[in-house]
PDB file of C-alpha atoms in Angstrom:
ATOM      1  CA  UNK A1379       5.603 -15.108 -20.963  1.00  0.00           C
ATOM      2  CA  UNK A1380       5.675 -11.280 -21.008  1.00  0.00           C
ATOM      3  CA  UNK A1381       5.547 -10.274 -17.338  1.00  0.00           C
ATOM      4  CA  UNK A1382       4.606  -6.709 -18.305  1.00  0.00           C
ATOM      5  CA  UNK A1383       1.689  -7.765 -20.521  1.00  0.00           C
ATOM      6  CA  UNK A1384       0.441  -9.916 -17.639  1.00  0.00           C
ATOM      7  CA  UNK A1385       0.644  -7.238 -14.910  1.00  0.00           C
ATOM      8  CA  UNK A1386      -0.901  -4.666 -17.596  1.00  0.00           C
ATOM      9  CA  UNK A1387      -3.980  -6.875 -17.867  1.00  0.00           C
ATOM     10  CA  UNK A1388      -3.985  -7.455 -14.153  1.00  0.00           C
ATOM     11  CA  UNK A1389      -3.934  -3.561 -13.554  1.00  0.00           C
ATOM     12  CA  UNK A1390      -6.773  -2.980 -16.072  1.00  0.00           C
ATOM     13  CA  UNK A1391      -9.006  -5.603 -14.737  1.00  0.00           C
ATOM     14  CA  UNK A1392      -8.469  -4.226 -11.188  1.00  0.00           C
ATOM     15  CA  UNK A1393      -9.082  -0.580 -12.464  1.00  0.00           C
ATOM     16  CA  UNK A1394     -12.399  -1.678 -14.178  1.00  0.00           C
ATOM     17  CA  UNK A1395     -13.821  -4.258 -11.614  1.00  0.00           C
ATOM     18  CA  UNK A1396     -11.665  -3.965  -8.281  1.00  0.00           C
ATOM     19  CA  UNK A1397     -12.497  -6.957  -6.204  1.00  0.00           C
ATOM     20  CA  UNK A1398     -16.267  -7.204  -6.100  1.00  0.00           C
ATOM     21  CA  UNK A1399     -18.216  -7.720  -2.979  1.00  0.00           C
ATOM     22  CA  UNK A1400     -20.274 -10.698  -4.355  1.00  0.00           C
ATOM     23  CA  UNK A1401     -16.877 -12.393  -5.084  1.00  0.00           C
ATOM     24  CA  UNK A1402     -15.425 -11.592  -1.596  1.00  0.00           C
ATOM     25  CA  UNK A1403     -18.435 -13.002   0.096  1.00  0.00           C
ATOM     26  CA  UNK A1404     -18.158 -16.306  -1.829  1.00  0.00           C
ATOM     27  CA  UNK A1405     -14.279 -16.865  -1.598  1.00  0.00           C
ATOM     28  CA  UNK A1406     -12.688 -14.142   0.484  1.00  0.00           C
ATOM     29  CA  UNK A1407      -9.526 -12.662  -1.089  1.00  0.00           C
ATOM     30  CA  UNK A1408      -6.048 -14.040  -1.456  1.00  0.00           C
ATOM     31  CA  UNK A1409      -4.804 -11.566   1.229  1.00  0.00           C
ATOM     32  CA  UNK A1410      -7.336 -12.898   3.689  1.00  0.00           C
ATOM     33  CA  UNK A1411      -6.313 -16.247   3.020  1.00  0.00           C
ATOM     34  CA  UNK A1412      -2.666 -15.291   3.789  1.00  0.00           C
ATOM     35  CA  UNK A1413      -3.840 -13.520   6.881  1.00  0.00           C
ATOM     36  CA  UNK A1414      -5.420 -16.763   8.264  1.00  0.00           C
ATOM     37  CA  UNK A1415      -1.902 -18.496   7.720  1.00  0.00           C
ATOM     38  CA  UNK A1416      -0.021 -15.598   9.434  1.00  0.00           C
ATOM     39  CA  UNK A1417      -2.411 -15.589  12.279  1.00  0.00           C
ATOM     40  CA  UNK A1418      -2.222 -19.329  12.701  1.00  0.00           C
ATOM     41  CA  UNK A1419       1.723 -19.245  12.747  1.00  0.00           C
ATOM     42  CA  UNK A1420       1.806 -16.196  15.032  1.00  0.00           C
ATOM     43  CA  UNK A1421      -0.512 -17.971  17.675  1.00  0.00           C
ATOM     44  CA  UNK A1422       1.767 -21.079  17.559  1.00  0.00           C
ATOM     45  CA  UNK A1423       5.236 -19.535  17.426  1.00  0.00           C
ATOM     46  CA  UNK A1424       5.131 -15.903  19.004  1.00  0.00           C
ATOM     47  CA  UNK A1425       6.226 -17.000  22.574  1.00  0.00           C
ATOM     48  CA  UNK A1426       9.152 -17.055  24.676  1.00  0.00           C
ATOM     49  CA  UNK A1427      12.131 -14.797  25.163  1.00  0.00           C
ATOM     50  CA  UNK A1428      12.797 -11.863  22.529  1.00  0.00           C
ATOM     51  CA  UNK A1429      15.760 -13.712  20.655  1.00  0.00           C
ATOM     52  CA  UNK A1430      13.407 -16.716  20.152  1.00  0.00           C
ATOM     53  CA  UNK A1431      10.555 -14.469  18.822  1.00  0.00           C
ATOM     54  CA  UNK A1432      12.745 -12.951  16.341  1.00  0.00           C
ATOM     55  CA  UNK A1433      13.760 -16.319  14.991  1.00  0.00           C
ATOM     56  CA  UNK A1434      10.386 -17.695  14.929  1.00  0.00           C
ATOM     57  CA  UNK A1435       9.123 -14.503  13.321  1.00  0.00           C
ATOM     58  CA  UNK A1436      11.791 -15.102  10.465  1.00  0.00           C
ATOM     59  CA  UNK A1437      10.698 -18.785  10.287  1.00  0.00           C
ATOM     60  CA  UNK A1438       7.068 -17.595   9.836  1.00  0.00           C
ATOM     61  CA  UNK A1439       8.235 -15.171   6.919  1.00  0.00           C
ATOM     62  CA  UNK A1440       9.909 -18.117   5.218  1.00  0.00           C
ATOM     63  CA  UNK A1441       7.106 -20.497   5.514  1.00  0.00           C
ATOM     64  CA  UNK A1442       4.390 -17.924   4.276  1.00  0.00           C
ATOM     65  CA  UNK A1443       6.605 -17.175   1.298  1.00  0.00           C
ATOM     66  CA  UNK A1444       7.244 -20.706   0.550  1.00  0.00           C
ATOM     67  CA  UNK A1445       3.542 -21.728   0.722  1.00  0.00           C
ATOM     68  CA  UNK A1446       2.453 -18.891  -1.376  1.00  0.00           C
ATOM     69  CA  UNK A1447       5.123 -18.559  -4.101  1.00  0.00           C
ATOM     70  CA  UNK A1448       5.913 -22.398  -4.969  1.00  0.00           C
ATOM     71  CA  UNK A1449       2.410 -22.718  -6.457  1.00  0.00           C
ATOM     72  CA  UNK A1450       3.092 -19.336  -8.338  1.00  0.00           C
ATOM     73  CA  UNK A1451       6.224 -20.725  -9.724  1.00  0.00           C
ATOM     74  CA  UNK A1452       4.558 -23.968 -10.810  1.00  0.00           C
ATOM     75  CA  UNK A1453       1.572 -22.308 -12.496  1.00  0.00           C
ATOM     76  CA  UNK A1454       4.010 -19.661 -14.266  1.00  0.00           C
ATOM     77  CA  UNK A1455       6.061 -22.520 -15.650  1.00  0.00           C
ATOM     78  CA  UNK A1456       2.975 -24.586 -16.653  1.00  0.00           C
ATOM     79  CA  UNK A1457       1.690 -21.541 -18.603  1.00  0.00           C
ATOM     80  CA  UNK A1458       2.392 -21.528 -22.319  1.00  0.00           C
ATOM     81  CA  UNK A1459       3.597 -18.218 -23.907  1.00  0.00           C
ATOM     82  CA  UNK A1460       1.445 -16.020 -26.085  1.00  0.00           C
ATOM     83  CA  UNK A1461      -1.826 -13.840 -25.309  1.00  0.00           C
ATOM     84  CA  UNK A1462      -3.631 -16.697 -23.740  1.00  0.00           C
ATOM     85  CA  UNK A1463      -1.209 -17.068 -21.133  1.00  0.00           C
ATOM     86  CA  UNK A1464      -1.012 -13.360 -20.553  1.00  0.00           C
ATOM     87  CA  UNK A1465      -4.633 -13.307 -19.876  1.00  0.00           C
ATOM     88  CA  UNK A1466      -4.684 -16.174 -17.572  1.00  0.00           C
ATOM     89  CA  UNK A1467      -1.544 -14.753 -15.745  1.00  0.00           C
ATOM     90  CA  UNK A1468      -3.415 -11.374 -15.670  1.00  0.00           C
ATOM     91  CA  UNK A1469      -6.420 -12.816 -13.964  1.00  0.00           C
ATOM     92  CA  UNK A1470      -4.590 -14.582 -11.255  1.00  0.00           C
ATOM     93  CA  UNK A1471      -2.518 -11.566 -10.600  1.00  0.00           C
ATOM     94  CA  UNK A1472      -5.493  -9.233 -10.609  1.00  0.00           C
ATOM     95  CA  UNK A1473      -6.355  -9.581  -6.933  1.00  0.00           C
ATOM     96  CA  UNK A1474      -2.842  -8.648  -5.770  1.00  0.00           C
ATOM     97  CA  UNK A1475      -3.248  -5.032  -7.097  1.00  0.00           C
ATOM     98  CA  UNK A1476      -5.483  -2.585  -5.203  1.00  0.00           C
ATOM     99  CA  UNK A1477      -5.632   0.353  -7.200  1.00  0.00           C
ATOM    100  CA  UNK A1478      -9.453   0.600  -7.411  1.00  0.00           C
ATOM    101  CA  UNK A1479     -10.210  -0.470  -3.704  1.00  0.00           C
ATOM    102  CA  UNK A1480      -7.676   2.270  -2.602  1.00  0.00           C
ATOM    103  CA  UNK A1481      -9.356   4.994  -4.609  1.00  0.00           C
ATOM    104  CA  UNK A1482     -12.769   3.885  -3.331  1.00  0.00           C
ATOM    105  CA  UNK A1483     -11.872   3.800   0.358  1.00  0.00           C
ATOM    106  CA  UNK A1484     -10.369   7.173   0.270  1.00  0.00           C
ATOM    107  CA  UNK A1485     -13.138   8.666  -1.670  1.00  0.00           C
ATOM    108  CA  UNK A1486     -15.374   7.206   1.049  1.00  0.00           C
ATOM    109  CA  UNK A1487     -13.842   9.578   3.552  1.00  0.00           C
ATOM    110  CA  UNK A1488     -13.980  12.650   1.428  1.00  0.00           C
ATOM    111  CA  UNK A1489     -17.879  12.300   0.707  1.00  0.00           C
ATOM    112  CA  UNK A1490     -19.110  12.739   4.226  1.00  0.00           C
ATOM    113  CA  UNK A1491     -16.293  15.068   5.182  1.00  0.00           C
ATOM    114  CA  UNK A1492     -17.328  17.493   2.376  1.00  0.00           C
ATOM    115  CA  UNK A1493     -20.925  17.252   3.467  1.00  0.00           C
ATOM    116  CA  UNK A1494     -19.898  18.308   7.235  1.00  0.00           C
ATOM    117  CA  UNK A1495     -20.528  14.848   8.738  1.00  0.00           C
ATOM    118  CA  UNK A1496     -17.243  14.484  10.716  1.00  0.00           C
ATOM    119  CA  UNK A1497     -18.510  11.511  12.527  1.00  0.00           C
ATOM    120  CA  UNK A1498     -19.161   9.433   9.508  1.00  0.00           C
ATOM    121  CA  UNK A1499     -15.623  10.802   8.153  1.00  0.00           C
ATOM    122  CA  UNK A1500     -14.042   9.438  11.244  1.00  0.00           C
ATOM    123  CA  UNK A1501     -15.734   6.316  10.825  1.00  0.00           C
ATOM    124  CA  UNK A1502     -14.383   5.940   7.262  1.00  0.00           C
ATOM    125  CA  UNK A1503     -10.933   7.080   8.001  1.00  0.00           C
ATOM    126  CA  UNK A1504     -10.566   4.635  10.701  1.00  0.00           C
ATOM    127  CA  UNK A1505     -10.710   1.926   8.186  1.00  0.00           C
ATOM    128  CA  UNK A1506      -7.588   2.855   6.275  1.00  0.00           C
ATOM    129  CA  UNK A1507      -5.377   4.316   9.193  1.00  0.00           C
ATOM    130  CA  UNK A1508      -4.418   3.238  12.752  1.00  0.00           C
ATOM    131  CA  UNK A1509      -4.962   6.608  14.450  1.00  0.00           C
ATOM    132  CA  UNK A1510      -7.510   7.386  17.194  1.00  0.00           C
ATOM    133  CA  UNK A1511     -10.360   8.738  15.137  1.00  0.00           C
ATOM    134  CA  UNK A1512     -12.054  10.628  17.816  1.00  0.00           C
ATOM    135  CA  UNK A1513      -9.127  12.865  18.034  1.00  0.00           C
ATOM    136  CA  UNK A1514      -9.275  13.906  14.371  1.00  0.00           C
ATOM    137  CA  UNK A1515     -10.757  17.089  13.245  1.00  0.00           C
ATOM    138  CA  UNK A1516     -11.510  17.920   9.696  1.00  0.00           C
ATOM    139  CA  UNK A1517      -7.922  18.880   8.709  1.00  0.00           C
ATOM    140  CA  UNK A1518      -6.573  15.947  10.514  1.00  0.00           C
ATOM    141  CA  UNK A1519      -8.984  13.574   8.637  1.00  0.00           C
ATOM    142  CA  UNK A1520      -7.987  15.038   5.323  1.00  0.00           C
ATOM    143  CA  UNK A1521      -4.406  14.700   6.131  1.00  0.00           C
ATOM    144  CA  UNK A1522      -4.695  10.951   7.208  1.00  0.00           C
ATOM    145  CA  UNK A1523      -6.595  10.017   4.051  1.00  0.00           C
ATOM    146  CA  UNK A1524      -4.214  11.714   1.753  1.00  0.00           C
ATOM    147  CA  UNK A1525      -1.184  10.114   3.554  1.00  0.00           C
ATOM    148  CA  UNK A1526      -2.972   6.806   3.217  1.00  0.00           C
ATOM    149  CA  UNK A1527      -3.596   7.322  -0.495  1.00  0.00           C
ATOM    150  CA  UNK A1528       0.114   8.433  -0.962  1.00  0.00           C
ATOM    151  CA  UNK A1529       1.526   5.476   1.085  1.00  0.00           C
ATOM    152  CA  UNK A1530      -0.590   2.919  -0.430  1.00  0.00           C
ATOM    153  CA  UNK A1531      -0.209   4.031  -3.992  1.00  0.00           C
ATOM    154  CA  UNK A1532       3.235   2.577  -3.530  1.00  0.00           C
ATOM    155  CA  UNK A1533       2.447  -0.511  -1.356  1.00  0.00           C
ATOM    156  CA  UNK A1534      -0.828  -1.356  -3.190  1.00  0.00           C
ATOM    157  CA  UNK A1535      -0.210  -0.309  -6.744  1.00  0.00           C
ATOM    158  CA  UNK A1536       3.332   0.362  -7.816  1.00  0.00           C
ATOM    159  CA  UNK A1537       5.183  -2.013  -5.783  1.00  0.00           C
ATOM    160  CA  UNK A1538       2.994  -5.147  -6.800  1.00  0.00           C
ATOM    161  CA  UNK A1539       3.250  -3.830 -10.402  1.00  0.00           C
ATOM    162  CA  UNK A1540       7.084  -3.496 -10.096  1.00  0.00           C
ATOM    163  CA  UNK A1541       7.676  -6.879  -8.679  1.00  0.00           C
ATOM    164  CA  UNK A1542       5.376  -8.435 -10.995  1.00  0.00           C
ATOM    165  CA  UNK A1543       7.321  -7.086 -14.122  1.00  0.00           C
ATOM    166  CA  UNK A1544      10.539  -8.063 -12.562  1.00  0.00           C
ATOM    167  CA  UNK A1545       9.563 -11.598 -11.491  1.00  0.00           C
ATOM    168  CA  UNK A1546       6.278 -12.571 -12.986  1.00  0.00           C
ATOM    169  CA  UNK A1547       3.571 -14.051 -11.077  1.00  0.00           C
ATOM    170  CA  UNK A1548       5.841 -15.403  -8.302  1.00  0.00           C
ATOM    171  CA  UNK A1549       7.314 -11.881  -7.910  1.00  0.00           C
ATOM    172  CA  UNK A1550       3.905 -10.197  -7.264  1.00  0.00           C
ATOM    173  CA  UNK A1551       2.775 -13.125  -5.164  1.00  0.00           C
ATOM    174  CA  UNK A1552       5.925 -12.791  -2.877  1.00  0.00           C
ATOM    175  CA  UNK A1553       5.667  -9.219  -2.585  1.00  0.00           C
ATOM    176  CA  UNK A1554       1.913  -9.288  -1.462  1.00  0.00           C
ATOM    177  CA  UNK A1555       2.875 -11.775   1.193  1.00  0.00           C
ATOM    178  CA  UNK A1556       5.518  -9.652   2.457  1.00  0.00           C
ATOM    179  CA  UNK A1557       3.302  -6.564   2.564  1.00  0.00           C
ATOM    180  CA  UNK A1558       0.621  -8.631   4.283  1.00  0.00           C
ATOM    181  CA  UNK A1559       3.070  -9.847   6.968  1.00  0.00           C
ATOM    182  CA  UNK A1560       4.336  -6.440   7.693  1.00  0.00           C
ATOM    183  CA  UNK A1561       0.690  -4.986   8.043  1.00  0.00           C
ATOM    184  CA  UNK A1562      -0.118  -7.855  10.377  1.00  0.00           C
ATOM    185  CA  UNK A1563       2.710  -8.410  12.474  1.00  0.00           C
ATOM    186  CA  UNK A1564       5.479  -5.597  11.696  1.00  0.00           C
ATOM    187  CA  UNK A1565       4.362  -3.335  14.467  1.00  0.00           C
ATOM    188  CA  UNK A1566       6.484  -1.587  17.224  1.00  0.00           C
ATOM    189  CA  UNK A1567       4.225  -3.086  19.838  1.00  0.00           C
ATOM    190  CA  UNK A1568       5.040  -5.233  22.905  1.00  0.00           C
ATOM    191  CA  UNK A1569       3.465  -8.141  21.190  1.00  0.00           C
ATOM    192  CA  UNK A1570       4.944  -7.852  17.703  1.00  0.00           C
ATOM    193  CA  UNK A1571       8.176  -5.848  18.039  1.00  0.00           C
ATOM    194  CA  UNK A1572      10.424  -8.896  18.226  1.00  0.00           C
ATOM    195  CA  UNK A1573       8.270 -11.491  16.292  1.00  0.00           C
ATOM    196  CA  UNK A1574       7.478  -9.022  13.486  1.00  0.00           C
ATOM    197  CA  UNK A1575      11.129  -7.577  13.120  1.00  0.00           C
ATOM    198  CA  UNK A1576      12.214  -9.676  10.137  1.00  0.00           C
ATOM    199  CA  UNK A1577       8.787  -9.025   8.290  1.00  0.00           C
ATOM    200  CA  UNK A1578       9.119  -5.445   8.754  1.00  0.00           C
ATOM    201  CA  UNK A1579      12.616  -5.235   7.536  1.00  0.00           C
ATOM    202  CA  UNK A1580      12.096  -7.348   4.671  1.00  0.00           C
ATOM    203  CA  UNK A1581       9.000  -5.131   3.805  1.00  0.00           C
ATOM    204  CA  UNK A1582      11.350  -1.936   3.923  1.00  0.00           C
ATOM    205  CA  UNK A1583      13.768  -3.593   1.476  1.00  0.00           C
ATOM    206  CA  UNK A1584      11.280  -4.746  -1.198  1.00  0.00           C
ATOM    207  CA  UNK A1585       9.702  -1.234  -0.938  1.00  0.00           C
ATOM    208  CA  UNK A1586      12.798   0.676  -1.514  1.00  0.00           C
ATOM    209  CA  UNK A1587      12.502   0.898  -5.164  1.00  0.00           C
ATOM    210  CA  UNK A1588       8.918   0.940  -5.626  1.00  0.00           C
ATOM    211  CA  UNK A1589       8.566   3.997  -3.095  1.00  0.00           C
ATOM    212  CA  UNK A1590      10.866   6.125  -5.011  1.00  0.00           C
ATOM    213  CA  UNK A1591       9.152   5.068  -8.344  1.00  0.00           C
ATOM    214  CA  UNK A1592       5.907   6.167  -6.858  1.00  0.00           C
ATOM    215  CA  UNK A1593       7.056   9.497  -5.856  1.00  0.00           C
ATOM    216  CA  UNK A1594       8.461   9.998  -9.429  1.00  0.00           C
ATOM    217  CA  UNK A1595       5.020   8.995 -10.921  1.00  0.00           C
ATOM    218  CA  UNK A1596       3.179  11.331  -8.644  1.00  0.00           C
ATOM    219  CA  UNK A1597       5.191  14.067  -9.385  1.00  0.00           C
ATOM    220  CA  UNK A1598       5.204  13.511 -13.178  1.00  0.00           C
ATOM    221  CA  UNK A1599       1.618  13.022 -13.124  1.00  0.00           C
ATOM    222  CA  UNK A1600       1.017  16.613 -11.426  1.00  0.00           C
ATOM    223  CA  UNK A1601       2.093  18.271 -14.690  1.00  0.00           C
ATOM    224  CA  UNK A1602       3.112  21.812 -14.040  1.00  0.00           C
ATOM    225  CA  UNK A1603       3.471  21.109 -10.362  1.00  0.00           C
ATOM    226  CA  UNK A1604       6.021  18.570 -10.960  1.00  0.00           C
ATOM    227  CA  UNK A1605       8.938  20.763 -10.241  1.00  0.00           C
ATOM    228  CA  UNK A1606       7.738  21.590  -6.508  1.00  0.00           C
ATOM    229  CA  UNK A1607       6.708  17.901  -6.109  1.00  0.00           C
ATOM    230  CA  UNK A1608      10.248  16.734  -6.635  1.00  0.00           C
ATOM    231  CA  UNK A1609      11.769  19.791  -4.846  1.00  0.00           C
ATOM    232  CA  UNK A1610       9.713  18.929  -1.584  1.00  0.00           C
ATOM    233  CA  UNK A1611      10.402  15.155  -2.164  1.00  0.00           C
ATOM    234  CA  UNK A1612      14.252  15.425  -2.137  1.00  0.00           C
ATOM    235  CA  UNK A1613      14.022  18.028   0.685  1.00  0.00           C
ATOM    236  CA  UNK A1614      11.551  16.116   3.178  1.00  0.00           C
ATOM    237  CA  UNK A1615      11.204  12.475   2.263  1.00  0.00           C
ATOM    238  CA  UNK A1616      14.329  11.476   4.347  1.00  0.00           C
ATOM    239  CA  UNK A1617      12.865  13.175   7.539  1.00  0.00           C
ATOM    240  CA  UNK A1618       9.808  10.793   7.661  1.00  0.00           C
ATOM    241  CA  UNK A1619       9.873   7.831  10.229  1.00  0.00           C
ATOM    242  CA  UNK A1620       9.601   5.367   7.373  1.00  0.00           C
ATOM    243  CA  UNK A1621      12.488   4.857   4.957  1.00  0.00           C
ATOM    244  CA  UNK A1622       9.879   4.503   2.144  1.00  0.00           C
ATOM    245  CA  UNK A1623       6.558   6.118   3.074  1.00  0.00           C
ATOM    246  CA  UNK A1624       8.023   9.719   3.129  1.00  0.00           C
ATOM    247  CA  UNK A1625       8.620   9.491  -0.734  1.00  0.00           C
ATOM    248  CA  UNK A1626       5.178   9.415  -2.199  1.00  0.00           C
ATOM    249  CA  UNK A1627       3.784  11.459   0.810  1.00  0.00           C
ATOM    250  CA  UNK A1628       6.140  14.271   0.134  1.00  0.00           C
ATOM    251  CA  UNK A1629       5.735  13.954  -3.631  1.00  0.00           C
ATOM    252  CA  UNK A1630       1.903  14.416  -3.128  1.00  0.00           C
ATOM    253  CA  UNK A1631       2.218  17.178  -0.286  1.00  0.00           C
ATOM    254  CA  UNK A1632       4.397  19.244  -2.988  1.00  0.00           C
ATOM    255  CA  UNK A1633       2.125  18.523  -5.854  1.00  0.00           C
ATOM    256  CA  UNK A1634      -0.965  19.678  -3.822  1.00  0.00           C
ATOM    257  CA  UNK A1635       0.674  22.485  -2.038  1.00  0.00           C
ATOM    258  CA  UNK A1636      -0.243  21.066   1.407  1.00  0.00           C
ATOM    259  CA  UNK A1637       1.615  19.806   4.458  1.00  0.00           C
ATOM    260  CA  UNK A1638       1.409  16.198   5.615  1.00  0.00           C
ATOM    261  CA  UNK A1639       2.687  14.013   8.289  1.00  0.00           C
ATOM    262  CA  UNK A1640       3.225  15.909  11.507  1.00  0.00           C
ATOM    263  CA  UNK A1641       2.294  14.766  15.109  1.00  0.00           C
ATOM    264  CA  UNK A1642      -0.549  12.065  15.168  1.00  0.00           C
ATOM    265  CA  UNK A1643      -2.370  10.438  17.920  1.00  0.00           C
ATOM    266  CA  UNK A1644      -2.754   6.581  18.248  1.00  0.00           C
ATOM    267  CA  UNK A1645      -4.757   4.740  20.576  1.00  0.00           C
ATOM    268  CA  UNK A1646      -2.338   4.647  23.535  1.00  0.00           C
ATOM    269  CA  UNK A1647       0.426   7.252  22.452  1.00  0.00           C
ATOM    270  CA  UNK A1648       1.063  10.379  20.444  1.00  0.00           C
ATOM    271  CA  UNK A1649       4.096  10.164  17.690  1.00  0.00           C
ATOM    272  CA  UNK A1650       5.614  13.595  17.155  1.00  0.00           C
ATOM    273  CA  UNK A1651       6.593  13.485  13.418  1.00  0.00           C
ATOM    274  CA  UNK A1652       8.122  16.472  11.227  1.00  0.00           C
ATOM    275  CA  UNK A1653       5.965  17.895   8.873  1.00  0.00           C
ATOM    276  CA  UNK A1654       6.357  17.321   4.932  1.00  0.00           C
ATOM    277  CA  UNK A1655       6.082  20.618   3.059  1.00  0.00           C
ATOM    278  CA  UNK A1656       5.912  22.399   6.475  1.00  0.00           C
ATOM    279  CA  UNK A1657       5.213  25.796   5.177  1.00  0.00           C
ATOM    280  CA  UNK A1658       2.025  24.960   3.287  1.00  0.00           C
ATOM    281  CA  UNK A1659      -1.474  24.902   4.710  1.00  0.00           C
ATOM    282  CA  UNK A1660      -3.373  22.033   6.308  1.00  0.00           C
ATOM    283  CA  UNK A1661      -5.426  19.945   3.700  1.00  0.00           C
ATOM    284  CA  UNK A1662      -9.286  20.267   3.437  1.00  0.00           C
ATOM    285  CA  UNK A1663     -11.954  17.781   1.911  1.00  0.00           C
ATOM    286  CA  UNK A1664     -11.442  19.289  -1.290  1.00  0.00           C
ATOM    287  CA  UNK A1665      -7.788  18.477  -1.249  1.00  0.00           C
ATOM    288  CA  UNK A1666      -8.767  14.745  -1.114  1.00  0.00           C
ATOM    289  CA  UNK A1667     -10.561  15.096  -4.364  1.00  0.00           C
ATOM    290  CA  UNK A1668      -7.575  16.695  -5.882  1.00  0.00           C
ATOM    291  CA  UNK A1669      -5.257  13.893  -4.459  1.00  0.00           C
ATOM    292  CA  UNK A1670      -7.584  11.352  -5.955  1.00  0.00           C
ATOM    293  CA  UNK A1671      -7.512  13.179  -9.322  1.00  0.00           C
ATOM    294  CA  UNK A1672      -3.779  13.046  -9.221  1.00  0.00           C
ATOM    295  CA  UNK A1673      -3.631   9.413  -8.036  1.00  0.00           C
ATOM    296  CA  UNK A1674      -5.804   8.345 -11.103  1.00  0.00           C
ATOM    297  CA  UNK A1675      -3.387  10.244 -13.557  1.00  0.00           C
ATOM    298  CA  UNK A1676      -0.546   8.375 -11.839  1.00  0.00           C
ATOM    299  CA  UNK A1677      -2.287   4.952 -12.375  1.00  0.00           C
ATOM    300  CA  UNK A1678      -2.703   5.986 -15.960  1.00  0.00           C
ATOM    301  CA  UNK A1679       0.886   6.823 -16.456  1.00  0.00           C
ATOM    302  CA  UNK A1680       1.760   3.659 -14.871  1.00  0.00           C
ATOM    303  CA  UNK A1681      -0.594   1.720 -17.415  1.00  0.00           C
ATOM    304  CA  UNK A1682       1.157   3.627 -20.280  1.00  0.00           C
ATOM    305  CA  UNK A1683       4.712   2.476 -18.745  1.00  0.00           C
ATOM    306  CA  UNK A1684       3.380  -1.130 -18.701  1.00  0.00           C
ATOM    307  CA  UNK A1685       2.105  -1.013 -22.115  1.00  0.00           C
ATOM    308  CA  UNK A1686       5.416   0.362 -23.395  1.00  0.00           C
ATOM    309  CA  UNK A1687       7.336  -2.498 -21.735  1.00  0.00           C
ATOM    310  CA  UNK A1688       4.797  -5.134 -23.107  1.00  0.00           C
ATOM    311  CA  UNK A1689       5.139  -3.752 -26.469  1.00  0.00           C
ATOM    312  CA  UNK A1690       9.131  -4.037 -26.214  1.00  0.00           C
TER     313      UNK A1690
END
């Protein structure tokens, strides 16, 4: 079975359909199914001294991966070769790519922000970032939404596509489980610092290559701004607190001629981060639309790469 063909079909379905609300209301979503398992294991195992929590957190990672990937392996083995198998595999992989939903969530921030409704924009941006929305002005809302678009272009699109091409249906399923666990328990908080340590480190490892591929795709999709995008990426990406998020964020900052990252306020603390593309101006609502246009070109470029791999 051609993994590239399967993932190309999955990406196409997602771009066209997303994950429809009517379907979510009926069956939920594979990520929400995994979330219930993670919640149950966390409630059962996240207790005791720090060393024990690290071990039980690692056990949680293994259990979730086994529960999700074994069925994916069985299905992939059972599927025959040929176009029918590509279509079936693509349908099964479809919910694990989030290209359409990422675009729609970020656009939902830009619409009220552009019209001057900052409270509505704060409400929308709070759905995609963990910062204190009450402290965000127009520039900070724009910056937060563009950063989320950049980071999740890797986590939600390029990374699942990459691992799906590398390892087929089991690869994309395993990646999505790792990323889901990181988003749920991979936090530096008192509750999760120890228990989620292994999940966070595994997520860092599996995103090393996709984050850098995402930066390259964003830079190339920016056309005449590619040189600046690459320059800012190689200059600033390693200054980011994350070993991976700084790459697509720096590329997007350079391509758009804006600055990203910098200090941000969460519910109970302020994080002082260095700027990416520090000499550039702060973004505005219009820059969110420019970022979305560049993101769509990046997804189109990714689809072309998949098509080429499938033909080969």
